[in-house]
Coordinates of N, CA and C in Angstrom, one line a residue:
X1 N 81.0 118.5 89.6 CA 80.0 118.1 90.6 C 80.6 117.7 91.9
X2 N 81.7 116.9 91.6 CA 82.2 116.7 93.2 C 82.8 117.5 94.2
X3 N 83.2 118.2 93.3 CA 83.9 119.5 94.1 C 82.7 120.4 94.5
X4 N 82.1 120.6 94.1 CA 80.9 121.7 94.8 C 80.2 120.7 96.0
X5 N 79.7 119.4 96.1 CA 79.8 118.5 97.1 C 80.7 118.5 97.8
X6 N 82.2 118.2 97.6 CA 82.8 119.0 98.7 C 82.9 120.3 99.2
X7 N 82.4 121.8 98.5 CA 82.3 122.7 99.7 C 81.5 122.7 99.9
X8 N 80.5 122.4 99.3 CA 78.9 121.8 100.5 C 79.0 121.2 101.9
X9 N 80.0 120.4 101.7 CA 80.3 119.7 103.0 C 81.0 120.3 104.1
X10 N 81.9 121.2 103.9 CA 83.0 122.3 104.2 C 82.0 123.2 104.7
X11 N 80.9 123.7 103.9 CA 80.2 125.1 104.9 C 79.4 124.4 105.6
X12 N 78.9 123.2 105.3 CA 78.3 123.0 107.1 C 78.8 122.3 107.8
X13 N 79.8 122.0 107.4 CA 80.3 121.8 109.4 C 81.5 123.0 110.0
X14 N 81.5 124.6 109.4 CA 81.9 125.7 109.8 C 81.6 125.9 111.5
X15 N 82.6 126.1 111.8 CA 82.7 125.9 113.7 C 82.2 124.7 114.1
X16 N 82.3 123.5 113.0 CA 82.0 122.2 114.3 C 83.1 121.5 114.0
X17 N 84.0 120.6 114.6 CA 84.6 119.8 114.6 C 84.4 118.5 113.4
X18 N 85.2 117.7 112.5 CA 85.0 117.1 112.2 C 85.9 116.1 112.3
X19 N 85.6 114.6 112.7 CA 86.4 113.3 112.5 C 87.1 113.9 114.0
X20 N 88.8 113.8 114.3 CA 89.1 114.0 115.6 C 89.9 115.7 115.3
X21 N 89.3 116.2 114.9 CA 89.8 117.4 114.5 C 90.8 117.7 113.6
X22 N 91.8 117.1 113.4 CA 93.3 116.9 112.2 C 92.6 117.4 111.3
X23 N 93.6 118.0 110.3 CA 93.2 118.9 109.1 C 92.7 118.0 108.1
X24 N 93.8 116.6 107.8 CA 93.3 116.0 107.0 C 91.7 115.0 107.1
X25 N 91.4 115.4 108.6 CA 89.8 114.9 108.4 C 88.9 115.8 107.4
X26 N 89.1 116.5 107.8 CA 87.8 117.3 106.6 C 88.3 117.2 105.5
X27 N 89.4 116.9 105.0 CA 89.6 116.4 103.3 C 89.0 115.4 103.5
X28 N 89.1 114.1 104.3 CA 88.4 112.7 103.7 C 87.2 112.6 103.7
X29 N 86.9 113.7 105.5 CA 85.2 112.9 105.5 C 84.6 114.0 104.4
X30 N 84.8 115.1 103.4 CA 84.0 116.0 103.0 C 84.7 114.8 101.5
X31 N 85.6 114.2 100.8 CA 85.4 113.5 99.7 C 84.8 112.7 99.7
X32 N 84.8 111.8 100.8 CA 83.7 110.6 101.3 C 82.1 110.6 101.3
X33 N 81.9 112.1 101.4 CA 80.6 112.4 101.8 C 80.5 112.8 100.0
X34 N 81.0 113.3 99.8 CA 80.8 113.8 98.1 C 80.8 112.3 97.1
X35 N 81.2 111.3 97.5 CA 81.2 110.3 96.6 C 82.5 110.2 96.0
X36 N 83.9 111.1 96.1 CA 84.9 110.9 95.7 C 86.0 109.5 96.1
X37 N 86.8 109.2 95.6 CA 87.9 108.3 96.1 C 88.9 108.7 96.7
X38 N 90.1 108.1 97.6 CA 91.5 108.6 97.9 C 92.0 107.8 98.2
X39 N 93.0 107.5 98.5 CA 94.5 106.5 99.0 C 94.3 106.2 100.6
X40 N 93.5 107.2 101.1 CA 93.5 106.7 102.3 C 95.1 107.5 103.2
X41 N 95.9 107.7 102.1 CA 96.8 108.5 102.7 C 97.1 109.7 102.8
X42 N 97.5 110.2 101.8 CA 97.5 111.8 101.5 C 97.1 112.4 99.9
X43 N 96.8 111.1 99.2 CA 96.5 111.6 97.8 C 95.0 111.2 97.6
X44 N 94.3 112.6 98.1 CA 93.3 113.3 97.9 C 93.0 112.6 96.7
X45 N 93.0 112.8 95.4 CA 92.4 112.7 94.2 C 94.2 112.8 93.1
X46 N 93.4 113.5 91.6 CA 94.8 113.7 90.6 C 95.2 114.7 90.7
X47 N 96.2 114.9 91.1 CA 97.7 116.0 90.8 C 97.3 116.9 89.9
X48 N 96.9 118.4 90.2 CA 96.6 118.9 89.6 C 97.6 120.0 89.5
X49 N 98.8 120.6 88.4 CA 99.5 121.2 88.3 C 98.9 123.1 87.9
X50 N 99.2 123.8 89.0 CA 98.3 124.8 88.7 C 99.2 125.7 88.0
X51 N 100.7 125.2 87.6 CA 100.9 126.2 86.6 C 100.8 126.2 84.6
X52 N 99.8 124.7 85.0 CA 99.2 124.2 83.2 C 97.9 124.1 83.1
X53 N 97.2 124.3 84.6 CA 95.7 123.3 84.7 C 95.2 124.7 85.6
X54 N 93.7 124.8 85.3 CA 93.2 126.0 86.6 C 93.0 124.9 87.8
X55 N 93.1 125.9 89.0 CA 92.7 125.4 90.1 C 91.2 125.6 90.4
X56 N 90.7 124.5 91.0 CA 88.9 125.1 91.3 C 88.3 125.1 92.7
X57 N 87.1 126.1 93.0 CA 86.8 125.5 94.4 C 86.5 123.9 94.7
X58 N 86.6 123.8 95.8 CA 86.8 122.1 95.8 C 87.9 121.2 95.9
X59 N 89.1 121.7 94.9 CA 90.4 120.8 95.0 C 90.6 121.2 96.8
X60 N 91.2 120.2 96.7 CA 92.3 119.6 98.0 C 93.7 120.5 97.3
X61 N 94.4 121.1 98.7 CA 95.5 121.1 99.0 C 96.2 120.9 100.2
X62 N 97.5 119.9 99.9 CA 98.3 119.7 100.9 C 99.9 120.2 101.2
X63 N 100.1 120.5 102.1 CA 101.4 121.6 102.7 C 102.4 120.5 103.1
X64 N 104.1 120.8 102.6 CA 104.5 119.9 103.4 C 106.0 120.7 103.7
X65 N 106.1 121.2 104.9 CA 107.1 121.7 105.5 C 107.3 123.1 104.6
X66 N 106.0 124.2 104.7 CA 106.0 125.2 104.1 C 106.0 126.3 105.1
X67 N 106.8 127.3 104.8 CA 107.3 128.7 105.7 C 106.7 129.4 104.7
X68 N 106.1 130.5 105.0 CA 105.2 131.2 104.6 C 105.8 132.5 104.9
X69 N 106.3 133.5 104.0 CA 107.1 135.1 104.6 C 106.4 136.1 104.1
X70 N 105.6 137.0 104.6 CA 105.1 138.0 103.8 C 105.9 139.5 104.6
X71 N 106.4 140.4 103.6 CA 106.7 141.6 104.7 C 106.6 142.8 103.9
X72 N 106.3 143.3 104.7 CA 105.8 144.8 104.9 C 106.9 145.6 104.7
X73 N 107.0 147.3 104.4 CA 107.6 148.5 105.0 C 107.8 148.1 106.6
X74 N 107.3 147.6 107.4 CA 107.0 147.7 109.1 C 107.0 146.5 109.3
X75 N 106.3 145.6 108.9 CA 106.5 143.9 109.7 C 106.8 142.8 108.9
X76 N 107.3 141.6 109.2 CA 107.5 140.9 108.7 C 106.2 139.7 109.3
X77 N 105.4 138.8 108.5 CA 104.6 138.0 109.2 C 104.8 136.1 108.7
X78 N 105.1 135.4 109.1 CA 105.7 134.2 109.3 C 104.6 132.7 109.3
X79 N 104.4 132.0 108.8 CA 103.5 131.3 109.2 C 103.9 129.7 108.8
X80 N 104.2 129.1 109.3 CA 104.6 127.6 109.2 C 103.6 126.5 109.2
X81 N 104.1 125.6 108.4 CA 103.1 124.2 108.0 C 103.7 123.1 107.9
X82 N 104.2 122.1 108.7 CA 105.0 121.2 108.5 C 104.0 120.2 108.0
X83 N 102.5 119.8 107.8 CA 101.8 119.3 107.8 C 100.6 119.7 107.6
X84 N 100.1 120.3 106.2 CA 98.5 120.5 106.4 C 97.7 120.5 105.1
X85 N 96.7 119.8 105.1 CA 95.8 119.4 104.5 C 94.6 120.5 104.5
X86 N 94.0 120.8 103.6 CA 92.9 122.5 103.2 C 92.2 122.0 101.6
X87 N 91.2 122.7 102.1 CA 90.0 122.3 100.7 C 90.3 123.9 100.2
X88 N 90.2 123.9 98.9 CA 90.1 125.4 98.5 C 88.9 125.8 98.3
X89 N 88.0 126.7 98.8 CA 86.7 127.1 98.8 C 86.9 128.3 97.8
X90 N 87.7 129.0 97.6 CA 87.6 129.9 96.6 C 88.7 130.3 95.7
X91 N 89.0 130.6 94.8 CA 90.1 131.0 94.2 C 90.0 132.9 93.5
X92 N 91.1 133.1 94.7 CA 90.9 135.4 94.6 C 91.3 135.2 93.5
X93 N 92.6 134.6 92.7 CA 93.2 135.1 91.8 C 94.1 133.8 91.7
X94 N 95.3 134.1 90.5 CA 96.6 133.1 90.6 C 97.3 132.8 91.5
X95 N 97.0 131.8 92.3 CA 98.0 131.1 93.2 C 97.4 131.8 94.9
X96 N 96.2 132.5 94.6 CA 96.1 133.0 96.2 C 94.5 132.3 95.9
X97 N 94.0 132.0 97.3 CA 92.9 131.1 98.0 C 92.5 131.3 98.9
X98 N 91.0 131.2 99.5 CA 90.2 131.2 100.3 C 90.5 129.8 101.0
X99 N 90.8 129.5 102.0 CA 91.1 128.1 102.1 C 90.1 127.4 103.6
X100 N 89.3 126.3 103.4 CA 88.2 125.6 104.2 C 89.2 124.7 105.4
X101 N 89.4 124.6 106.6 CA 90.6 124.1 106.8 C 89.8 123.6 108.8
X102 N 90.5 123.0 109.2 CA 91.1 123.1 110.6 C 91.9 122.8 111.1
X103 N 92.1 122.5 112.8 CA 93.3 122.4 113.5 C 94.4 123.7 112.6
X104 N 94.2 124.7 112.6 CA 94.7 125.6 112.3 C 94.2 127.2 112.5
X105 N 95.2 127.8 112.8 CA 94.9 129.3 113.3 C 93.7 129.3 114.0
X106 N 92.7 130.1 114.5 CA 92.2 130.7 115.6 C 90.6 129.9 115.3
X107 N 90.4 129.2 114.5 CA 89.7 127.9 114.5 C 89.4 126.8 115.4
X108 N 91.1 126.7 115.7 CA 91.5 125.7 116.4 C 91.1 123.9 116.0
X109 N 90.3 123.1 116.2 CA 89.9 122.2 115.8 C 88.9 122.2 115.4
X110 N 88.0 123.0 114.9 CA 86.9 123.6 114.0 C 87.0 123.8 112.7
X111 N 86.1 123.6 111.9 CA 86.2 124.2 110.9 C 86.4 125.6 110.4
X112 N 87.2 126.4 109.7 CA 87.1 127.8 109.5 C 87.7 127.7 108.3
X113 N 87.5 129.2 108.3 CA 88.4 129.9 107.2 C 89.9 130.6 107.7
X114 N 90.5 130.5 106.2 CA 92.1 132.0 106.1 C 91.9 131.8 104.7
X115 N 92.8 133.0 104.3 CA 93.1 133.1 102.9 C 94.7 133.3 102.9
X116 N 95.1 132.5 101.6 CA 96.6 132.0 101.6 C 97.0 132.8 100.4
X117 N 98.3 133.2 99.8 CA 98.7 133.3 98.8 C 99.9 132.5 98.1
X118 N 100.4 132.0 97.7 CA 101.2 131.1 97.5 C 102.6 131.6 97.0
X119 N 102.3 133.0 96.1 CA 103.6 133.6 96.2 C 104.4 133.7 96.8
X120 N 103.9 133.7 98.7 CA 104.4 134.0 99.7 C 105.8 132.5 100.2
X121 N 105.5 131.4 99.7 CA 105.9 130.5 100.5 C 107.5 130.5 99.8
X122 N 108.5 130.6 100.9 CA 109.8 130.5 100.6 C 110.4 129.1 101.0
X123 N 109.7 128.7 101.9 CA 110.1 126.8 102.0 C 109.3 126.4 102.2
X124 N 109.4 124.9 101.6 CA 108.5 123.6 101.0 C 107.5 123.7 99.9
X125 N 107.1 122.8 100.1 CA 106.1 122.3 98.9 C 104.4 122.2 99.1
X126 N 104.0 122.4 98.2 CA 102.6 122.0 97.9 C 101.5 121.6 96.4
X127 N 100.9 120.3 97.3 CA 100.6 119.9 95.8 C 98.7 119.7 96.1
X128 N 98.4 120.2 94.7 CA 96.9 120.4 94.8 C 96.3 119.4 93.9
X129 N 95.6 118.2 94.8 CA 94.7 117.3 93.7 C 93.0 117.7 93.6
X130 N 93.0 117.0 92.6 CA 91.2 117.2 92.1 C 90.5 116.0 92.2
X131 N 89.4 116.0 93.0 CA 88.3 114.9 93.8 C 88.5 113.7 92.2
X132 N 88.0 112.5 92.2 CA 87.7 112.0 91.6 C 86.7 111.1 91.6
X133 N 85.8 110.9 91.1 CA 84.9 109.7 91.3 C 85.3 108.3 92.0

Protein backbone atom coordinates (compact mmCIF):
# COMPACT_ATOMS: atom_id res chain seq x y z
CA UNK A 1 0.00 0.00 0.00
CA UNK A 2 2.76 2.47 0.53
CA UNK A 3 4.46 1.98 -2.37
CA UNK A 4 1.49 2.56 -4.78
CA UNK A 5 1.03 5.97 -2.53
CA UNK A 6 4.24 6.60 -3.51
CA UNK A 7 3.79 6.47 -7.30
CA UNK A 8 0.61 8.15 -6.75
CA UNK A 9 2.63 10.84 -5.55
CA UNK A 10 5.34 10.66 -8.39
CA UNK A 11 2.56 10.91 -11.34
CA UNK A 12 1.25 14.00 -10.12
CA UNK A 13 3.70 16.08 -9.64
CA UNK A 14 5.15 14.86 -13.46
CA UNK A 15 6.74 18.20 -14.95
CA UNK A 16 6.36 20.12 -11.68
CA UNK A 17 9.08 20.72 -9.47
CA UNK A 18 9.16 19.24 -6.11
CA UNK A 19 10.72 20.53 -2.60
CA UNK A 20 13.96 22.65 -4.22
CA UNK A 21 14.29 20.39 -7.09
CA UNK A 22 17.25 17.74 -5.76
CA UNK A 23 16.52 14.25 -6.67
CA UNK A 24 16.27 13.22 -3.24
CA UNK A 25 13.18 15.57 -2.69
CA UNK A 26 10.81 13.46 -4.40
CA UNK A 27 11.96 10.37 -2.38
CA UNK A 28 11.01 12.23 0.93
CA UNK A 29 8.20 14.47 0.11
CA UNK A 30 6.43 11.32 -2.05
CA UNK A 31 7.29 8.81 1.43
CA UNK A 32 6.08 11.60 3.65
CA UNK A 33 3.05 12.07 1.65
CA UNK A 34 2.42 8.20 1.61
CA UNK A 35 2.74 7.87 5.40
CA UNK A 36 6.18 6.13 5.17
CA UNK A 37 9.30 6.70 7.61
CA UNK A 38 13.17 7.61 6.77
CA UNK A 39 16.48 8.75 8.43
CA UNK A 40 16.11 11.85 7.07
CA UNK A 41 19.28 10.96 5.30
CA UNK A 42 19.55 8.72 2.66
CA UNK A 43 17.94 5.50 4.06
CA UNK A 44 14.72 5.68 2.35
CA UNK A 45 13.20 2.68 4.12
CA UNK A 46 14.80 -1.53 4.41
CA UNK A 47 17.51 -2.63 2.25
CA UNK A 48 16.06 -4.50 -0.12
CA UNK A 49 18.53 -7.03 -1.88
CA UNK A 50 17.25 -7.57 -5.43
CA UNK A 51 19.37 -10.51 -5.92
CA UNK A 52 17.16 -12.60 -2.96
CA UNK A 53 14.06 -10.25 -2.71
CA UNK A 54 11.75 -8.85 -5.90
CA UNK A 55 12.03 -5.39 -6.49
CA UNK A 56 8.57 -3.40 -6.68
CA UNK A 57 7.06 -0.25 -8.09
CA UNK A 58 7.51 2.11 -5.38
CA UNK A 59 10.94 1.09 -3.84
CA UNK A 60 13.44 3.93 -3.65
CA UNK A 61 16.67 3.73 -5.40
CA UNK A 62 19.87 5.37 -4.67
CA UNK A 63 23.17 5.83 -6.98
CA UNK A 64 26.42 6.34 -5.56
CA UNK A 65 29.30 7.24 -7.86
CA UNK A 66 27.71 4.99 -10.73
CA UNK A 67 29.11 5.11 -14.54
CA UNK A 68 26.75 3.68 -16.57
CA UNK A 69 28.43 2.02 -20.24
CA UNK A 70 26.18 0.69 -22.76
CA UNK A 71 27.69 0.03 -26.39
CA UNK A 72 26.72 -0.69 -29.51
CA UNK A 73 28.30 -2.10 -32.96
CA UNK A 74 28.55 2.04 -33.63
CA UNK A 75 28.31 3.96 -30.23
CA UNK A 76 29.32 3.84 -27.07
CA UNK A 77 26.74 5.81 -24.55
CA UNK A 78 27.96 6.89 -20.96
CA UNK A 79 25.96 8.25 -18.22
CA UNK A 80 27.22 9.23 -14.77
CA UNK A 81 25.71 9.52 -11.16
CA UNK A 82 27.76 10.57 -8.39
CA UNK A 83 24.67 11.20 -6.45
CA UNK A 84 21.05 10.19 -7.20
CA UNK A 85 18.08 9.29 -5.62
CA UNK A 86 14.88 7.71 -8.09
CA UNK A 87 11.55 6.00 -7.13
CA UNK A 88 11.07 2.89 -9.31
CA UNK A 89 7.71 3.28 -11.13
CA UNK A 90 8.04 0.21 -13.03
CA UNK A 91 9.96 -2.94 -13.20
CA UNK A 92 10.63 -4.15 -17.41
CA UNK A 93 12.31 -7.10 -16.19
CA UNK A 94 15.55 -8.19 -13.90
CA UNK A 95 17.46 -5.44 -12.84
CA UNK A 96 16.07 -2.89 -15.64
CA UNK A 97 13.43 -0.01 -14.52
CA UNK A 98 11.24 2.63 -15.40
CA UNK A 99 12.61 5.16 -13.06
CA UNK A 100 10.23 8.45 -11.45
CA UNK A 101 13.18 10.95 -10.83
CA UNK A 102 14.46 14.68 -11.13
CA UNK A 103 17.23 17.09 -11.42
CA UNK A 104 18.20 14.67 -13.97
CA UNK A 105 18.39 14.34 -17.88
CA UNK A 106 16.13 16.54 -19.91
CA UNK A 107 13.62 16.93 -16.97
CA UNK A 108 15.83 19.10 -15.58
CA UNK A 109 14.38 19.92 -12.08
CA UNK A 110 10.99 18.45 -12.87
CA UNK A 111 9.71 15.54 -12.37
CA UNK A 112 10.09 12.94 -15.28
CA UNK A 113 10.87 9.86 -16.46
CA UNK A 114 14.17 7.37 -18.01
CA UNK A 115 14.50 3.82 -17.96
CA UNK A 116 17.67 2.28 -16.49
CA UNK A 117 19.16 -1.12 -16.71
CA UNK A 118 21.43 -2.10 -14.18
CA UNK A 119 23.39 -4.58 -16.07
CA UNK A 120 24.85 -1.60 -17.64
CA UNK A 121 26.66 -0.03 -14.51
CA UNK A 122 30.50 -0.67 -14.52
CA UNK A 123 31.24 1.72 -11.49
CA UNK A 124 29.63 2.19 -8.20
CA UNK A 125 26.94 1.15 -6.30
CA UNK A 126 23.37 0.97 -5.75
CA UNK A 127 21.17 0.20 -3.06
CA UNK A 128 17.27 -0.24 -3.31
CA UNK A 129 15.02 0.21 0.03
CA UNK A 130 11.38 -0.55 0.56
CA UNK A 131 8.97 2.39 2.09
CA UNK A 132 8.07 1.39 5.54
CA UNK A 133 5.39 2.45 7.75
Amino acid sequence: MLNQRVIAFVKDHVGKRVGTGECWDLAAQALAKAGATWDGAYGFGKRVDPLKECVHPGDIIRFQGVLLRQTTETSTHEERMSEHTAVIMQVKGPGSYRLGHQNMGTSGRKVGFSDIDIQYIVKGKYTIYRPQP
